[in-house]
Short mmCIF file of C-alpha atoms in Angstrom, two decimals:
data_model
loop_
_atom_site.label_atom_id
_atom_site.label_comp_id
_atom_site.label_asym_id
_atom_site.label_seq_id
_atom_site.Cartn_x
_atom_site.Cartn_y
_atom_site.Cartn_z
CA MET A 1 -7.39 23.73 -0.44
CA ASP A 2 -6.09 24.89 2.96
CA GLN A 3 -2.50 26.08 2.54
CA ARG A 4 -1.53 24.20 5.70
CA PHE A 5 -1.82 20.95 3.76
CA HIS A 6 1.15 22.12 1.67
CA GLU A 7 3.44 22.99 4.54
CA PRO A 8 6.69 21.02 4.72
CA ARG A 9 6.45 18.01 7.00
CA HIS A 10 8.95 15.72 8.68
CA VAL A 11 8.31 12.29 7.16
CA LEU A 12 9.82 9.10 8.54
CA TYR A 13 10.12 6.53 5.78
CA VAL A 14 10.62 2.99 7.07
CA ALA A 15 12.14 0.52 4.63
CA TRP A 16 14.35 -2.28 5.89
CA ALA A 17 15.18 -2.93 2.23
CA PHE A 18 16.38 0.55 1.27
CA ALA A 19 19.50 1.34 -0.76
CA PRO A 20 21.97 -0.28 -1.18
CA HIS A 21 19.65 -3.30 -1.14
CA GLN A 22 19.75 -4.63 -4.72
CA GLY A 23 16.42 -6.46 -4.80
CA PRO A 24 13.58 -5.28 -7.05
CA GLY A 25 11.64 -3.91 -4.08
CA VAL A 26 14.17 -1.12 -3.49
CA TYR A 27 13.11 1.09 -6.40
CA ARG A 28 9.66 2.00 -5.08
CA PRO A 29 11.16 3.27 -1.77
CA LEU A 30 13.84 5.21 -3.64
CA ALA A 31 11.23 6.87 -5.84
CA THR A 32 8.88 7.62 -2.94
CA VAL A 33 11.63 9.29 -0.94
CA ALA A 34 12.67 11.30 -4.01
CA GLU A 35 9.07 12.48 -4.50
CA LEU A 36 8.81 13.52 -0.87
CA VAL A 37 12.00 15.56 -1.21
CA ARG A 38 10.80 17.08 -4.48
CA ALA A 39 7.61 18.19 -2.74
CA GLY A 40 9.67 20.02 -0.11
CA HIS A 41 9.33 17.66 2.85
CA ARG A 42 12.10 16.72 5.27
CA VAL A 43 12.72 12.98 5.09
CA THR A 44 14.35 10.56 7.49
CA VAL A 45 14.78 6.98 6.30
CA LEU A 46 14.96 4.15 8.81
CA THR A 47 16.63 1.09 7.30
CA ALA A 48 19.03 -1.77 7.96
CA ASP A 49 22.78 -1.43 8.36
CA LEU A 50 25.23 -1.56 5.47
CA ASP A 51 26.77 -4.87 6.57
CA THR A 52 23.40 -6.53 6.06
CA PHE A 53 23.53 -5.69 2.37
CA ASP A 54 27.28 -5.89 1.79
CA LEU A 55 27.75 -9.25 3.52
CA ILE A 56 24.38 -10.96 3.92
CA ILE A 57 21.71 -10.03 1.36
CA GLY A 58 23.60 -8.45 -1.51
CA GLY A 59 24.02 -4.76 -2.16
CA ASP A 60 24.62 -2.27 -4.94
CA ARG A 61 26.44 0.75 -3.51
CA THR A 62 25.77 2.78 -6.67
CA LEU A 63 22.13 3.05 -5.54
CA LEU A 64 23.26 5.27 -2.68
CA ASP A 65 23.93 7.97 -5.27
CA ASP A 66 20.17 8.17 -5.86
CA VAL A 67 19.46 9.29 -2.30
CA ALA A 68 19.35 13.10 -2.01
CA ASP A 69 21.91 14.68 0.31
CA SER A 70 19.07 16.24 2.29
CA VAL A 71 17.73 12.82 3.31
CA ARG A 72 18.84 11.65 6.74
CA VAL A 73 19.40 7.89 6.68
CA VAL A 74 19.36 6.10 10.02
CA ARG A 75 20.73 2.58 9.83
CA VAL A 76 19.78 0.08 12.49
CA ALA A 77 21.83 -3.11 12.80
CA MET A 78 20.17 -6.39 11.87
CA ASP A 79 21.21 -9.67 13.53
CA PRO A 80 21.95 -12.02 10.59
CA LEU A 81 21.36 -15.22 12.62
CA GLU A 82 20.88 -18.08 10.11
CA ARG A 83 22.12 -15.97 7.21
CA ASP A 84 25.47 -15.11 8.77
CA PRO A 85 28.22 -16.28 6.34
CA LEU A 86 31.08 -15.57 8.77
CA LEU A 87 31.81 -18.88 10.47
CA ASN A 88 33.94 -17.34 13.19
CA ARG A 89 30.82 -15.54 14.46
CA TRP A 90 28.73 -18.69 14.73
CA PRO A 91 27.82 -19.69 18.31
CA ASN A 92 28.96 -23.06 19.61
CA ALA A 93 25.37 -24.31 19.67
CA ARG A 94 25.08 -23.79 15.92
CA ILE A 95 28.35 -25.54 15.18
CA ARG A 96 27.54 -28.52 17.37
CA ARG A 97 23.86 -29.00 16.53
CA PRO A 98 23.01 -26.82 13.50
CA LYS A 99 19.49 -28.17 12.90
CA ARG A 100 18.46 -27.87 16.54
CA TRP A 101 19.93 -24.37 16.70
CA ALA A 102 18.09 -23.28 13.53
CA ALA A 103 14.78 -24.66 14.79
CA ARG A 104 15.15 -22.76 18.07
CA VAL A 105 16.01 -19.55 16.23
CA ARG A 106 12.90 -19.83 14.04
CA ASP A 107 10.72 -20.42 17.08
CA ASP A 108 12.19 -17.41 18.85
CA GLN A 109 11.78 -15.13 15.83
CA THR A 110 7.98 -15.20 15.82
CA GLN A 111 7.41 -14.74 19.54
CA SER A 112 6.85 -10.98 19.34
CA PHE A 113 5.99 -10.51 15.65
CA PRO A 114 4.74 -13.01 13.02
CA GLU A 115 7.62 -12.88 10.54
CA LEU A 116 10.60 -15.15 10.12
CA VAL A 117 14.12 -13.74 9.67
CA TYR A 118 13.24 -10.05 10.06
CA SER A 119 11.22 -9.89 13.27
CA THR A 120 14.35 -9.55 15.42
CA TRP A 121 14.75 -6.05 13.92
CA GLN A 122 11.55 -4.90 15.61
CA PRO A 123 12.77 -3.69 19.04
CA ARG A 124 15.83 -1.96 17.61
CA ALA A 125 13.85 -0.20 14.88
CA GLU A 126 11.10 0.91 17.25
CA ALA A 127 13.65 2.30 19.72
CA ALA A 128 15.45 4.18 16.96
CA ALA A 129 12.19 5.66 15.67
CA ALA A 130 11.18 6.83 19.14
CA ARG A 131 14.53 8.58 19.54
CA ILE A 132 14.19 10.24 16.12
CA HIS A 133 10.80 11.59 17.16
CA GLU A 134 12.19 12.92 20.45
CA VAL A 135 14.94 14.82 18.65
CA ASP A 136 12.92 15.95 15.62
CA PRO A 137 9.14 15.41 15.89
CA ILE A 138 7.68 13.28 13.11
CA ASP A 139 4.53 14.40 11.28
CA LEU A 140 3.92 11.32 9.13
CA VAL A 141 5.28 7.78 8.81
CA ILE A 142 5.28 5.81 5.58
CA ALA A 143 6.34 2.18 5.90
CA THR A 144 6.73 -0.29 3.07
CA GLY A 145 6.70 -4.07 3.15
CA ASN A 146 7.93 -6.61 2.76
CA PRO A 147 9.56 -7.34 5.13
CA TYR A 148 6.56 -6.49 7.26
CA VAL A 149 8.58 -5.80 10.38
CA ASP A 150 8.66 -2.28 8.88
CA TYR A 151 5.02 -1.92 9.90
CA THR A 152 5.77 -2.26 13.61
CA VAL A 153 7.43 1.17 13.63
CA PRO A 154 4.39 3.25 12.56
CA LEU A 155 2.15 1.17 14.81
CA ARG A 156 4.36 1.90 17.80
CA LEU A 157 4.60 5.61 16.97
CA SER A 158 0.84 5.79 16.40
CA VAL A 159 0.02 4.16 19.75
CA ASP A 160 2.62 6.10 21.75
CA TYR A 161 2.47 9.52 20.06
CA GLY A 162 -0.61 9.55 17.79
CA ILE A 163 1.48 9.99 14.63
CA PRO A 164 -0.49 9.26 11.41
CA PHE A 165 0.90 6.67 9.01
CA VAL A 166 0.61 5.06 5.59
CA LEU A 167 1.36 1.39 4.90
CA ASP A 168 2.64 0.55 1.44
CA ASP A 169 2.17 -3.17 0.78
CA ARG A 170 3.96 -4.21 -2.40
CA ASP A 171 2.46 -7.72 -2.30
CA SER A 172 0.16 -8.85 0.49
CA TRP A 173 0.83 -9.50 4.13
CA LEU A 174 -1.94 -12.09 4.25
CA LEU A 175 -1.85 -13.73 0.83
CA ASN A 176 0.58 -15.46 -1.46
CA VAL A 177 -0.32 -13.37 -4.50
CA TYR A 178 1.10 -15.98 -6.87
CA THR A 179 -1.19 -18.77 -5.66
CA GLY A 180 -4.04 -16.99 -3.87
CA GLU A 181 -3.38 -19.17 -0.83
CA PRO A 182 -2.83 -17.76 2.67
CA ALA A 183 0.70 -16.61 3.33
CA PRO A 184 2.78 -18.39 5.96
CA LEU A 185 1.77 -17.26 9.45
CA ALA A 186 -1.41 -15.67 8.03
CA ASP A 187 -3.43 -16.62 11.12
CA GLN A 188 -0.96 -14.77 13.32
CA THR A 189 -0.76 -11.87 10.88
CA LEU A 190 -4.51 -11.23 10.65
CA PRO A 191 -4.96 -9.41 14.00
CA TRP A 192 -1.88 -7.30 13.31
CA LEU A 193 -3.21 -6.21 9.92
CA GLU A 194 -6.69 -5.52 11.27
CA PHE A 195 -5.24 -3.37 14.03
CA ALA A 196 -2.98 -1.57 11.54
CA LEU A 197 -5.90 -0.80 9.22
CA SER A 198 -7.92 0.52 12.15
CA ARG A 199 -5.30 3.23 12.70
CA ALA A 200 -3.86 3.77 9.21
CA LEU A 201 -4.45 6.92 7.19
CA ARG A 202 -4.04 4.91 3.97
CA MET A 203 -2.90 1.46 2.91
CA TRP A 204 -1.52 1.14 -0.60
CA PHE A 205 -1.46 -1.91 -2.84
CA VAL A 206 0.15 -2.23 -6.25
CA ASN A 207 -2.89 -3.40 -8.22
CA GLU A 208 -6.66 -3.46 -8.05
CA PRO A 209 -7.15 -7.23 -7.58
CA ILE A 210 -5.08 -7.24 -4.38
CA ALA A 211 -6.70 -4.04 -3.13
CA GLN A 212 -10.21 -5.33 -3.82
CA TRP A 213 -9.51 -8.59 -2.00
CA HIS A 214 -8.57 -6.57 1.08
CA ARG A 215 -11.57 -4.25 0.74
CA GLU A 216 -13.85 -7.27 0.75
CA ARG A 217 -12.01 -8.80 3.69
CA PHE A 218 -12.05 -5.53 5.68
CA PRO A 219 -15.12 -3.60 4.46
CA GLN A 220 -15.06 -1.28 7.48
CA TYR A 221 -11.72 0.08 6.27
CA ALA A 222 -12.35 -0.04 2.52
CA ASP A 223 -12.12 3.75 2.17
CA ARG A 224 -8.51 3.65 3.40
CA ILE A 225 -7.35 1.10 0.85
CA ALA A 226 -5.91 2.57 -2.35
CA VAL A 227 -4.03 1.41 -5.42
CA VAL A 228 -0.64 2.94 -6.15
CA GLU A 229 0.82 1.16 -9.14
CA ASN A 230 4.47 0.61 -9.82
CA GLY A 231 6.05 2.22 -12.85
CA TRP A 232 9.31 2.72 -14.67
CA ASP A 233 12.01 5.02 -13.32
CA PRO A 234 13.27 7.83 -15.58
CA ARG A 235 16.33 8.21 -13.33
CA PHE A 236 17.47 4.74 -14.45
CA LEU A 237 15.97 4.32 -17.92
CA ASP A 238 17.01 6.69 -20.72
CA ILE A 239 14.50 6.17 -23.53
CA ASP A 240 16.33 8.53 -25.90
CA GLN A 241 19.51 6.49 -25.51
CA ILE A 242 17.67 3.26 -26.23
CA HIS A 243 16.43 4.72 -29.50
CA ARG A 244 19.75 6.37 -30.32
CA ASP A 245 21.79 3.19 -29.78
CA ARG A 246 19.79 0.99 -32.15
CA ARG A 247 22.17 -1.20 -34.18
CA PRO A 248 20.50 -2.17 -37.49
CA GLY A 249 22.17 -5.09 -39.25
CA SER A 250 24.00 -6.53 -36.24
CA ARG A 251 23.35 -9.89 -34.58
CA LEU A 252 19.79 -10.06 -33.30
CA VAL A 253 19.26 -10.13 -29.55
CA TYR A 254 16.13 -11.22 -27.67
CA THR A 255 16.29 -10.25 -24.00
CA TYR A 256 14.50 -11.21 -20.83
CA VAL A 257 15.05 -8.82 -17.91
CA GLY A 258 13.90 -9.83 -14.43
CA THR A 259 14.42 -12.16 -11.52
CA VAL A 260 15.05 -15.81 -12.38
CA SER A 261 13.49 -17.61 -9.44
CA SER A 262 13.42 -21.36 -8.89
CA THR A 263 9.86 -21.38 -10.31
CA PHE A 264 10.70 -19.32 -13.41
CA PRO A 265 9.97 -21.43 -16.56
CA LEU A 266 13.56 -21.30 -17.81
CA ARG A 267 13.48 -24.62 -19.64
CA LEU A 268 10.24 -23.73 -21.44
CA LEU A 269 11.77 -20.40 -22.51
CA ALA A 270 14.97 -22.07 -23.71
CA GLU A 271 13.08 -24.73 -25.68
CA ALA A 272 10.82 -22.12 -27.31
CA TRP A 273 13.92 -20.20 -28.33
CA ARG A 274 15.49 -23.33 -29.84
CA ILE A 275 12.31 -23.96 -31.87
CA ALA A 276 12.21 -20.35 -33.10
CA ARG A 277 15.85 -20.48 -34.19
CA HIS A 278 15.21 -23.67 -36.14
CA ARG A 279 12.21 -22.10 -37.87
CA SER A 280 13.91 -18.88 -39.00
CA ALA A 281 17.26 -18.44 -40.71
CA GLU A 282 17.32 -14.86 -39.43
CA LEU A 283 17.72 -16.23 -35.91
CA SER A 284 20.45 -18.72 -36.75
CA ASP A 285 23.13 -16.71 -34.93
CA ALA A 286 20.82 -14.71 -32.64
CA GLU A 287 21.15 -14.61 -28.87
CA LEU A 288 18.63 -14.97 -26.08
CA ARG A 289 19.94 -13.08 -23.06
CA VAL A 290 18.49 -13.71 -19.63
CA VAL A 291 19.40 -10.71 -17.49
CA GLY A 292 18.58 -10.70 -13.81
CA SER A 293 19.26 -12.03 -10.33
CA PHE A 294 18.99 -15.74 -9.72
CA GLY A 295 16.60 -16.14 -6.81
CA HIS A 296 17.29 -14.38 -3.51
CA GLY A 297 20.83 -15.64 -3.15
CA GLY A 298 22.11 -14.69 -6.60
CA HIS A 299 23.13 -18.25 -7.50
CA LEU A 300 21.85 -20.63 -10.15
CA THR A 301 20.20 -23.83 -9.00
CA ALA A 302 21.62 -27.11 -10.27
CA GLU A 303 18.72 -27.40 -12.73
CA GLN A 304 19.25 -23.85 -14.04
CA THR A 305 22.95 -24.54 -14.53
CA ALA A 306 22.12 -27.69 -16.50
CA ILE A 307 19.69 -25.74 -18.71
CA ALA A 308 22.27 -23.03 -19.35
CA ASP A 309 24.79 -25.67 -20.46
CA GLU A 310 22.29 -27.60 -22.58
CA TYR A 311 21.08 -24.57 -24.54
CA ALA A 312 24.33 -22.62 -24.79
CA ARG A 313 24.80 -23.81 -28.38
CA ASP A 314 21.41 -22.25 -29.17
CA GLY A 315 22.62 -18.81 -28.11
CA LEU A 316 21.16 -18.85 -24.59
CA ILE A 317 23.20 -16.59 -22.30
CA LEU A 318 22.48 -16.13 -18.60
CA THR A 319 24.20 -12.90 -17.66
CA GLY A 320 23.12 -12.48 -14.06
CA ARG A 321 22.10 -9.17 -12.56
CA THR A 322 23.01 -5.86 -14.21
CA PRO A 323 23.37 -2.81 -11.93
CA LYS A 324 20.31 -0.61 -12.29
CA HIS A 325 22.37 2.33 -13.56
CA GLN A 326 23.40 0.18 -16.53
CA ILE A 327 19.95 -1.12 -17.40
CA THR A 328 19.50 1.35 -20.26
CA GLN A 329 22.37 -0.30 -22.12
CA VAL A 330 20.76 -3.73 -21.67
CA TYR A 331 17.62 -2.49 -23.41
CA ALA A 332 19.62 -0.58 -26.02
CA GLU A 333 21.33 -3.81 -27.07
CA ALA A 334 18.02 -5.69 -27.36
CA ASP A 335 15.96 -6.02 -30.52
CA VAL A 336 13.04 -7.85 -28.91
CA LEU A 337 12.04 -8.19 -25.24
CA VAL A 338 10.65 -11.40 -23.78
CA PHE A 339 8.33 -11.15 -20.78
CA LEU A 340 7.43 -14.17 -18.67
CA LYS A 341 6.08 -13.86 -15.15
CA GLU A 342 4.66 -16.39 -12.75
CA GLY A 343 1.32 -15.76 -11.07
CA SER A 344 -2.12 -14.66 -12.19
CA ALA A 345 -4.67 -11.93 -11.42
CA MET A 346 -2.90 -10.57 -8.33
CA VAL A 347 0.54 -10.28 -9.95
CA THR A 348 1.53 -7.35 -12.17
CA SER A 349 5.35 -7.17 -11.99
CA GLY A 350 7.34 -3.97 -11.84
CA LYS A 351 9.33 -4.91 -14.94
CA VAL A 352 6.38 -4.75 -17.32
CA TYR A 353 6.26 -0.95 -16.92
CA GLU A 354 9.92 -0.75 -17.88
CA TYR A 355 9.30 -3.00 -20.89
CA VAL A 356 6.52 -0.83 -22.33
CA ALA A 357 8.60 2.32 -21.78
CA THR A 358 11.29 1.09 -24.19
CA GLY A 359 9.18 1.12 -27.36
CA LEU A 360 10.61 -2.28 -28.37
CA PRO A 361 8.66 -5.34 -29.54
CA ILE A 362 7.53 -7.42 -26.56
CA VAL A 363 6.91 -11.17 -26.59
CA SER A 364 4.95 -12.52 -23.62
CA MET A 365 3.68 -15.75 -22.17
CA LEU A 366 1.34 -15.25 -19.21
CA ASP A 367 -1.56 -16.83 -17.40
CA ALA A 368 -4.85 -15.82 -18.99
CA GLN A 369 -5.80 -13.74 -15.92
CA HIS A 370 -2.38 -12.24 -15.26
CA ASP A 371 -2.58 -8.56 -14.30
CA ALA A 372 0.42 -7.67 -16.48
CA ARG A 373 -1.93 -8.10 -19.45
CA ARG A 374 -3.68 -4.92 -18.34
CA ILE A 375 -0.42 -3.00 -18.83
CA LEU A 376 0.43 -4.69 -22.12
CA ASP A 377 -3.06 -4.32 -23.56
CA GLY A 378 -2.97 -1.44 -26.02
CA TYR A 379 0.81 -1.51 -26.44
CA PRO A 380 1.24 -1.49 -30.23
CA ARG A 381 4.20 -3.92 -30.30
CA TRP A 382 2.85 -6.68 -28.03
CA HIS A 383 3.10 -10.28 -29.28
CA ASP A 384 1.42 -12.67 -26.87
CA ALA A 385 1.76 -16.45 -26.94
CA ARG A 386 -1.64 -17.96 -27.68
CA ASP A 387 -1.25 -20.62 -25.00
CA TYR A 388 1.24 -21.70 -22.37
CA SER A 389 3.54 -23.88 -24.49
CA GLU A 390 6.92 -23.86 -26.19
CA ARG A 391 5.32 -23.84 -29.65
CA ALA A 392 3.08 -20.88 -28.87
CA LEU A 393 5.95 -18.90 -27.36
CA SER A 394 8.20 -19.61 -30.33
CA ALA A 395 5.44 -18.43 -32.70
CA ALA A 396 5.17 -15.16 -30.76
CA MET A 397 8.96 -14.78 -31.05
CA LEU A 398 8.69 -15.05 -34.82
CA GLU A 399 5.83 -12.53 -34.92
CA ALA A 400 8.06 -10.09 -33.08
CA LEU A 401 10.79 -10.75 -35.62
CA ASP A 402 8.42 -9.59 -38.38
CA ASP A 403 7.54 -6.52 -36.30
CA MET A 404 11.21 -5.64 -35.87
CA ALA A 405 11.86 -6.10 -39.58
CA GLN A 406 9.40 -3.32 -40.38
CA GLY A 407 11.89 -0.83 -38.99
CA GLU A 408 11.50 1.75 -36.28
CA ARG A 409 8.28 3.34 -37.47
CA HIS A 410 6.37 1.78 -34.54
CA PHE A 411 8.90 2.91 -31.96
CA ALA A 412 7.52 6.38 -31.29
CA ALA A 413 3.92 5.23 -30.77
CA ALA A 414 5.02 2.40 -28.49
CA ALA A 415 7.32 4.63 -26.45
CA GLU A 416 4.57 7.24 -26.11
CA TYR A 417 2.25 4.55 -24.70
CA GLY A 418 4.84 3.57 -22.10
CA ALA A 419 5.78 7.13 -21.18
CA ARG A 420 2.47 7.58 -19.37
CA ARG A 421 3.31 4.78 -16.96
CA SER A 422 6.25 6.22 -15.06
CA ARG A 423 6.51 5.63 -11.34
CA GLU A 424 6.23 9.35 -10.62
CA ALA A 425 2.94 9.53 -12.50
CA HIS A 426 1.48 7.06 -10.01
CA LEU A 427 3.17 8.31 -6.85
CA ARG A 428 2.46 12.03 -7.08
CA PRO A 429 -1.35 11.92 -6.86
CA ALA A 430 -1.15 9.26 -4.14
CA LEU A 431 1.14 11.40 -1.99
CA ALA A 432 -0.98 14.50 -2.65
CA ASP A 433 -3.99 12.56 -1.37
CA VAL A 434 -2.14 11.58 1.81
CA PHE A 435 -1.02 15.11 2.66
CA ALA A 436 -4.47 16.47 1.92
CA ALA A 437 -5.88 13.95 4.40
CA LEU A 438 -3.54 15.00 7.20
CA ARG A 439 -5.10 17.10 9.88
CA PRO A 440 -3.81 20.70 9.85
#
């Protein structure tokens, strides 16, 4: 291959939700930037300001430690508008007529770009990117969504300066991947996406069902659409420590790790756990830990609070989010992992890769077409509920108990299966393909 394809490039990486954003979507950007640095490229990240994460969305400052010193991070302020928690900054119109004010804000937000909440970042981000290019010419832009306002930056730079770009879509700009229905504002989004695909070097999706849907919808651009799966992050997950910290003979712990949204089947999980405890004396003092953020705001709903209270005597513990740098300890304290995820064929989940990397028994309850089954299939310690019910899930929990009782002899084979599914293993060939496609 021409050596010029391997020359260091200046890459602008656009991710509104970059560190210290604490949502699950931050880890793919962190890993992509790290891979670009590892490959010898100069990287500038364009992201939101720190106040947005510290005061508005929720942030984890420890994630900043995972950004290499060589990476230049440009932070562009984001107007919080409806999300602003500081009352003394609220305009008089909001205080006097909050509903009318909110309706006007939502109308204004989609005038220039079809996305609520984030679209106001567009002019500031585009201006910052243009200035970056003036000072230090950009060779390639990679932008990740959502939010999809990130995509306006490479489009602007492509139109104004001819800079090639890659769009990394972690879900789908057009579809609700959980339901298969059109996403909000899909009609307005369609021309934007079609224009973006007409100029993009590549567009990445996280699984084949989503990618194939887009290939069929845009056959003229099918050769630009690629799958770049998620994976587990060795920088956060220490498999040796998980194995080393096993605690035979202590109280048994079943653990769910992941976001607990308003649609997460928490009551079904809690009831299945209660049934399993009643059916096995070995689980009489066991715990079921639910570890993860509660929705986007980090707070339990009234129904979730009621469930937590009702099943507390059954050993149900809702711990909330654990900082990513402490996630190894969460898995090290678990004897069995429980995996539940909403959605179907277009949903994989980033957590399932982390689960299979641990080597622990995994209990699951998923839609029959759920894409996470593809990752779990072949994992030697997978115990799947035979149908979507409390009884079936409790039976799978007891099967996993038998698995665990056989000792650690399955651990090595299970961990070896998961080791092949690291995030780097998926990112490296995808990035090599992009740089090979760049014109010399």
